[in-house]
Coordinates of C-alpha atoms and ligand atoms in Angstrom, one line a residue:
M1 CA -27.0 -26.1 -28.3
P2 CA -25.4 -23.0 -26.8
H3 CA -28.4 -22.3 -24.6
V4 CA -28.0 -25.6 -22.7
I5 CA -24.3 -25.2 -22.2
E6 CA -24.8 -21.7 -20.8
Q7 CA -27.3 -23.1 -18.2
T8 CA -25.0 -25.9 -16.9
R9 CA -22.1 -23.5 -16.6
T10 CA -24.0 -21.0 -14.4
V11 CA -26.1 -23.3 -12.2
G12 CA -24.9 -22.8 -8.6
V13 CA -21.7 -21.1 -9.6
Q14 CA -21.7 -17.3 -10.1
T15 CA -18.6 -16.0 -11.8
I16 CA -16.7 -12.7 -11.9
Q17 CA -13.8 -11.5 -14.0
G18 CA -10.6 -10.5 -12.3
A19 CA -6.8 -10.2 -12.7
V20 CA -4.8 -13.4 -12.4
L21 CA -1.0 -13.7 -12.6
Y22 CA 0.2 -16.8 -14.4
G23 CA 3.9 -16.1 -14.5
P24 CA 6.4 -13.3 -15.3
R25 CA 4.6 -10.5 -17.2
D26 CA 1.7 -12.8 -17.8
I27 CA -1.3 -11.1 -16.2
R28 CA -4.8 -12.2 -17.5
F29 CA -8.2 -10.8 -17.0
E30 CA -10.3 -13.9 -16.7
E31 CA -13.4 -15.5 -15.2
R32 CA -13.3 -17.1 -11.8
E33 CA -15.7 -18.1 -9.1
A34 CA -17.5 -15.2 -7.5
P35 CA -16.5 -14.6 -3.9
R36 CA -19.2 -15.6 -1.4
I37 CA -19.6 -15.7 2.4
V38 CA -17.5 -18.6 3.7
E39 CA -17.2 -17.8 7.4
P40 CA -19.8 -16.0 9.5
T41 CA -17.2 -13.2 10.1
D42 CA -16.9 -12.4 6.3
A43 CA -18.2 -9.5 4.3
I44 CA -18.7 -9.3 0.6
L45 CA -17.9 -5.9 -1.0
R46 CA -18.8 -4.5 -4.4
L47 CA -15.6 -2.5 -5.1
S48 CA -15.8 1.1 -6.2
A49 CA -12.2 1.2 -7.1
T50 CA -9.0 -0.9 -6.8
C51 CA -5.4 -0.5 -8.0
I52 CA -2.0 -2.0 -8.7
C53 CA 0.6 -1.9 -5.9
G54 CA 4.4 -1.5 -6.3
S55 CA 4.6 -4.8 -4.5
D56 CA 2.6 -6.5 -7.2
L57 CA 5.5 -5.9 -9.5
W58 CA 7.8 -8.3 -7.5
P59 CA 5.9 -11.4 -8.7
Y60 CA 5.0 -9.7 -12.0
R61 CA 8.7 -9.3 -12.8
G62 CA 9.4 -12.9 -11.7
I63 CA 11.5 -11.8 -8.7
S64 CA 9.0 -13.5 -6.4
P65 CA 8.1 -16.8 -8.0
V66 CA 4.5 -17.6 -8.8
A67 CA 3.8 -21.3 -8.0
E68 CA 0.3 -21.3 -9.5
P69 CA -2.1 -18.8 -11.1
A70 CA -2.6 -16.1 -8.5
P71 CA -5.6 -13.8 -8.2
M72 CA -4.0 -10.3 -7.8
G73 CA -4.8 -7.2 -5.8
H74 CA -4.9 -6.3 -2.1
E75 CA -6.1 -2.6 -2.1
Y76 CA -9.8 -2.0 -2.0
C77 CA -12.8 0.1 -1.0
G78 CA -16.4 -0.1 -1.8
I79 CA -20.0 -0.9 -0.7
V80 CA -20.8 -3.7 1.6
E81 CA -23.1 -6.1 -0.2
E82 CA -23.5 -8.9 2.3
V83 CA -22.2 -9.8 5.7
G84 CA -21.9 -13.1 7.6
Q85 CA -24.2 -13.6 10.6
A86 CA -21.5 -12.8 13.2
V87 CA -20.6 -9.4 11.7
K88 CA -21.7 -6.5 13.9
S89 CA -19.7 -3.4 13.0
V90 CA -20.4 -3.0 9.3
R91 CA -23.7 -3.5 7.4
P92 CA -24.8 -3.7 3.8
G93 CA -24.9 -0.4 2.0
Q94 CA -22.0 1.2 3.9
F95 CA -18.9 2.4 2.1
V96 CA -15.8 0.8 3.7
I97 CA -12.1 0.6 3.5
G98 CA -9.9 -2.2 4.7
S99 CA -6.2 -3.0 5.0
F100 CA -4.3 -5.4 2.8
A101 CA -3.9 -7.5 6.0
T102 CA -7.0 -8.8 7.8
S103 CA -7.2 -8.5 11.6
D104 CA -9.5 -9.4 14.4
N105 CA -8.6 -6.1 16.1
T106 CA -8.9 -7.8 19.5
C107 CA -5.8 -10.0 20.0
P108 CA -2.8 -8.8 22.0
H109 CA -0.9 -7.7 18.8
C110 CA -3.9 -5.8 17.5
R111 CA -4.4 -4.1 20.8
Y112 CA -0.8 -3.1 20.8
G113 CA -1.3 -1.4 17.4
Y114 CA 0.2 -4.1 15.2
Q115 CA -2.9 -5.4 13.4
S116 CA -0.8 -6.6 10.5
S117 CA 0.7 -9.1 12.9
C118 CA -2.7 -10.2 14.1
V119 CA -2.7 -13.9 15.3
H120 CA -5.6 -14.4 12.8
R121 CA -4.0 -12.3 10.0
E122 CA -4.5 -13.2 6.3
F123 CA -2.9 -11.2 3.5
M124 CA -5.6 -10.1 1.1
S125 CA -5.6 -11.1 -2.6
G126 CA -8.0 -11.1 -5.5
A127 CA -9.0 -7.4 -5.1
Q128 CA -8.4 -6.6 -8.7
A129 CA -11.9 -7.7 -9.3
P130 CA -15.4 -6.2 -9.0
V131 CA -16.4 -8.2 -5.9
L132 CA -14.2 -9.2 -3.0
R133 CA -14.6 -11.4 0.1
V134 CA -13.0 -9.8 3.2
P135 CA -12.5 -12.1 6.2
L136 CA -12.7 -10.8 9.8
A137 CA -14.9 -7.9 8.6
D138 CA -15.4 -6.4 12.0
G139 CA -11.7 -6.0 12.8
T140 CA -10.6 -5.2 9.3
L141 CA -13.1 -2.8 7.7
V142 CA -13.8 0.8 8.7
A143 CA -16.8 2.6 7.3
T144 CA -16.8 6.3 6.2
P145 CA -19.3 8.6 7.9
D146 CA -21.5 8.6 4.8
L147 CA -21.3 7.6 1.1
P148 CA -18.4 9.6 -0.3
P149 CA -18.5 11.8 -3.4
A150 CA -17.0 10.2 -6.5
D151 CA -13.9 12.5 -6.5
M152 CA -13.0 11.4 -3.0
I153 CA -12.8 7.7 -3.8
P154 CA -9.2 7.7 -5.1
S155 CA -8.0 9.2 -1.8
L156 CA -10.0 6.7 0.3
L157 CA -8.6 3.9 -1.8
A158 CA -5.1 5.1 -1.2
L159 CA -5.7 4.6 2.6
S160 CA -6.0 0.8 2.0
D161 CA -2.3 0.4 1.6
V162 CA 0.0 3.2 0.2
M163 CA -1.1 6.0 2.4
G164 CA -1.3 3.8 5.5
T165 CA 2.1 2.4 4.6
G166 CA 3.7 5.8 4.0
W167 CA 2.2 6.9 7.3
F168 CA 3.6 3.9 9.2
A169 CA 7.1 4.6 7.6
A170 CA 7.0 8.1 9.1
V171 CA 5.7 6.9 12.5
A172 CA 8.3 4.1 12.6
A173 CA 11.0 6.6 11.7
D174 CA 9.8 8.7 14.7
V175 CA 9.0 11.8 12.6
Q176 CA 8.0 14.6 15.0
P177 CA 7.5 18.4 14.7
G178 CA 10.7 20.3 13.7
K179 CA 12.6 17.2 12.6
T180 CA 14.6 16.7 9.4
V181 CA 13.3 13.8 7.4
V182 CA 14.7 11.9 4.3
V183 CA 12.5 9.8 2.1
V184 CA 14.2 7.1 0.1
G185 CA 12.1 5.9 -2.8
D186 CA 9.8 8.0 -5.1
G187 CA 7.1 5.4 -5.7
A188 CA 3.6 6.0 -4.4
V189 CA 4.6 4.9 -0.9
G190 CA 7.6 7.2 -0.8
L191 CA 5.6 10.1 -2.1
L192 CA 2.9 9.5 0.5
G193 CA 5.7 9.1 3.1
V194 CA 6.5 12.7 2.2
L195 CA 2.9 13.7 2.8
A196 CA 2.9 11.8 6.2
A197 CA 6.1 13.5 7.3
K198 CA 4.7 16.9 6.5
Q199 CA 1.4 16.2 8.3
L200 CA 3.4 14.9 11.4
G201 CA 5.1 18.3 11.5
A202 CA 8.6 17.7 10.0
E203 CA 10.4 21.0 9.3
R204 CA 12.5 19.7 6.5
V205 CA 11.5 16.8 4.2
I206 CA 14.2 15.7 1.7
A207 CA 12.8 13.5 -1.1
M208 CA 15.2 11.4 -3.1
S209 CA 14.1 11.2 -6.7
R210 CA 15.4 11.7 -10.2
H211 CA 12.1 11.8 -12.0
P212 CA 10.7 15.3 -12.7
A213 CA 7.0 14.3 -12.4
R214 CA 7.6 12.6 -9.1
Q215 CA 9.8 15.4 -7.8
Q216 CA 6.9 17.8 -8.6
L217 CA 4.4 15.6 -6.7
A218 CA 6.8 15.3 -3.8
R219 CA 7.0 19.1 -3.6
E220 CA 3.1 19.3 -3.7
F221 CA 3.1 16.8 -0.8
G222 CA 5.5 18.9 1.3
A223 CA 9.1 18.1 0.2
T224 CA 11.4 21.0 0.9
D225 CA 14.4 19.6 -0.9
I226 CA 15.0 17.1 -3.7
V227 CA 18.2 15.0 -4.0
T228 CA 18.8 13.3 -7.3
E229 CA 21.9 11.4 -6.4
R230 CA 21.7 7.7 -5.2
G231 CA 23.7 5.3 -3.2
D232 CA 26.9 6.7 -1.6
A233 CA 26.6 9.9 -3.6
G234 CA 23.1 10.3 -2.2
V235 CA 24.4 9.9 1.3
V236 CA 27.1 12.5 0.7
R237 CA 24.5 14.9 -0.5
I238 CA 22.2 14.4 2.5
K239 CA 25.2 15.0 4.8
E240 CA 26.0 18.2 2.9
L241 CA 22.3 19.3 3.4
T242 CA 22.4 18.6 7.1
K243 CA 25.7 20.2 8.0
G244 CA 27.4 16.8 8.2
V245 CA 24.9 15.5 10.8
G246 CA 22.5 13.3 8.9
A247 CA 18.7 13.1 9.1
D248 CA 16.7 12.6 12.3
S249 CA 14.3 10.2 10.5
V250 CA 14.6 8.3 7.3
L251 CA 11.8 6.5 5.5
E252 CA 13.0 3.5 3.4
C253 CA 10.3 2.8 0.8
V254 CA 12.0 0.6 -1.7
G255 CA 13.4 -2.7 -0.2
T256 CA 16.7 -3.2 -2.0
Q257 CA 20.2 -3.5 -0.5
E258 CA 21.2 -0.1 -2.0
S259 CA 18.1 1.7 -0.7
M260 CA 18.4 0.2 2.8
M261 CA 22.1 1.1 3.1
Q262 CA 21.4 4.6 1.7
A263 CA 18.7 5.0 4.4
I264 CA 20.9 3.8 7.3
H265 CA 23.9 5.8 6.2
A266 CA 21.8 9.0 5.8
T267 CA 20.5 8.7 9.4
R268 CA 22.3 10.5 12.3
P269 CA 23.5 8.5 15.3
G270 CA 20.5 8.1 17.5
G271 CA 18.1 8.6 14.6
S272 CA 15.6 6.2 13.2
V273 CA 14.9 4.4 9.9
G274 CA 11.3 3.3 9.2
Y275 CA 11.4 0.7 6.5
V276 CA 8.3 -0.4 4.6
G277 CA 9.7 -1.5 1.3
V278 CA 9.4 -5.3 1.3
P279 CA 13.1 -6.4 1.5
H280 CA 14.4 -8.4 -1.4
G281 CA 17.9 -9.7 -0.9
V282 CA 18.7 -7.2 1.8
E283 CA 21.4 -8.3 4.3
F284 CA 22.9 -6.6 7.3
H285 CA 26.4 -6.7 8.7
G286 CA 26.0 -6.8 12.4
E287 CA 29.1 -5.0 13.4
E288 CA 28.6 -2.2 10.8
L289 CA 25.0 -1.8 12.0
F290 CA 26.2 -1.7 15.6
Y291 CA 28.5 1.3 15.0
T292 CA 25.8 3.3 13.1
H293 CA 23.8 3.8 16.3
V294 CA 20.7 3.8 14.1
R295 CA 17.3 2.5 15.2
L296 CA 15.5 0.3 12.7
H297 CA 11.7 -0.3 12.8
G298 CA 9.5 -1.5 10.0
G299 CA 7.5 -4.3 8.5
P300 CA 4.1 -4.7 6.9
A301 CA 2.2 -1.5 7.9
P302 CA -0.5 -1.9 10.5
V303 CA -2.8 0.2 8.3
R304 CA -5.8 -0.7 10.4
R305 CA -4.3 1.4 13.3
F306 CA -4.3 4.5 11.2
L307 CA -7.5 4.1 9.2
P308 CA -9.9 6.0 11.4
D309 CA -7.6 9.1 11.6
L310 CA -6.7 8.9 7.9
I311 CA -10.3 8.6 6.8
D312 CA -11.0 11.7 9.0
L313 CA -8.2 13.6 7.3
V314 CA -9.4 12.7 3.8
W315 CA -13.1 13.3 4.7
N316 CA -12.3 16.8 5.9
G317 CA -10.1 17.7 2.9
K318 CA -6.9 17.9 4.9
I319 CA -5.0 15.4 2.7
N320 CA -5.5 14.3 -0.9
P321 CA -3.4 11.1 -1.2
G322 CA -5.4 10.1 -4.3
K323 CA -3.1 12.4 -6.3
V324 CA -0.6 9.5 -6.6
F325 CA -2.9 7.8 -9.1
D326 CA -1.7 9.3 -12.4
L327 CA -3.4 6.7 -14.6
T328 CA -6.9 5.4 -14.4
L329 CA -8.0 2.4 -16.5
P330 CA -11.1 0.2 -16.7
L331 CA -10.4 -3.0 -14.8
D332 CA -10.5 -5.2 -18.0
R333 CA -7.3 -3.3 -19.1
V334 CA -5.4 -4.3 -16.0
A335 CA -2.6 -5.8 -18.1
E336 CA -1.9 -2.4 -19.6
G337 CA -1.8 -1.0 -16.0
Y338 CA 0.9 -3.5 -15.0
R339 CA 3.0 -2.6 -18.0
A340 CA 2.7 1.1 -17.3
M341 CA 3.9 0.7 -13.7
D342 CA 6.6 -1.9 -14.7
E343 CA 8.1 0.6 -17.2
R344 CA 7.7 3.5 -14.6
R345 CA 5.4 5.3 -17.0
A346 CA 2.8 5.5 -14.2
I347 CA 3.3 6.1 -10.5
K348 CA 0.2 4.2 -9.6
V349 CA -2.7 2.9 -11.6
L350 CA -6.3 3.1 -10.4
L351 CA -8.7 0.4 -11.8
R352 CA -12.4 1.0 -12.2
P353 CA -14.4 -2.3 -12.0
Ligands
LIG1 ZN1 -5.5 -9.5 16.1

């Protein structure tokens, strides 16, 4: 009686297949309920591409515990399929990009440019799937001027998190024309931090990396120097390269104690650290920090603030952040993608639904 079983299973409940994390290194591609409009401010997107984030590796590696099976993915772009009745700024058929954090874009924090601290913020999940529900569609999504060509989609997808986060790191570190910048971390965010620093006019961009392929990409994105040493040795090398002064701006794109201290100690007195690596076990010693004279600013990037300008830069061919995707897989091979990033065989994995 397979036909009858099939009927009862699908009546009223549409399903999709997406990535779900069950526990350390246990990622499954499995069936779950299809997203649908829940609130009148929602939109449903048919995703053109999605990807795996460096921050997905924290729960994947068991460093952040997973209490229950978690639908994964928070980076997305695609075509609006349906909108709730209150949605005014996007309409079905448009190609849109949204941030990993939803925002109403009207509250005091949003208006101050900190949409990722929106009073109505939700962190997105479940984007490693073909269809996605986005709450607060009006304040979260930004449409492109037209439907993009296929080869532009990786760069537009990068804006959803990594490019926006790298950009915020540079802004938070107060990168300005003529300045000397250090980027700690050679993951996708760090590499795009290099690109952001270059775009914002930095004269010298020192990338810290010991991986030849990543060094090469850092140079393509605008790095002028590469430092392979880490920790205290890395700080000594930065001081040598800056005549003993330290860098004006340092982008911290990792989130470990070592990377944070490396960033702070590589910064000149009066300089700034922009930190966007989600801190894991990072602790500060107040008195030590006091005497560094270093300014710290960071947090979850307010990607929504930068989306219109970044879309413009990609649309006009000024930046190509999609180069960070060095492995593309069909979505159903998502587990392979996690392994490749976990083992650092891939910088960033793009998934095609
Ligand atoms: Zn808000």
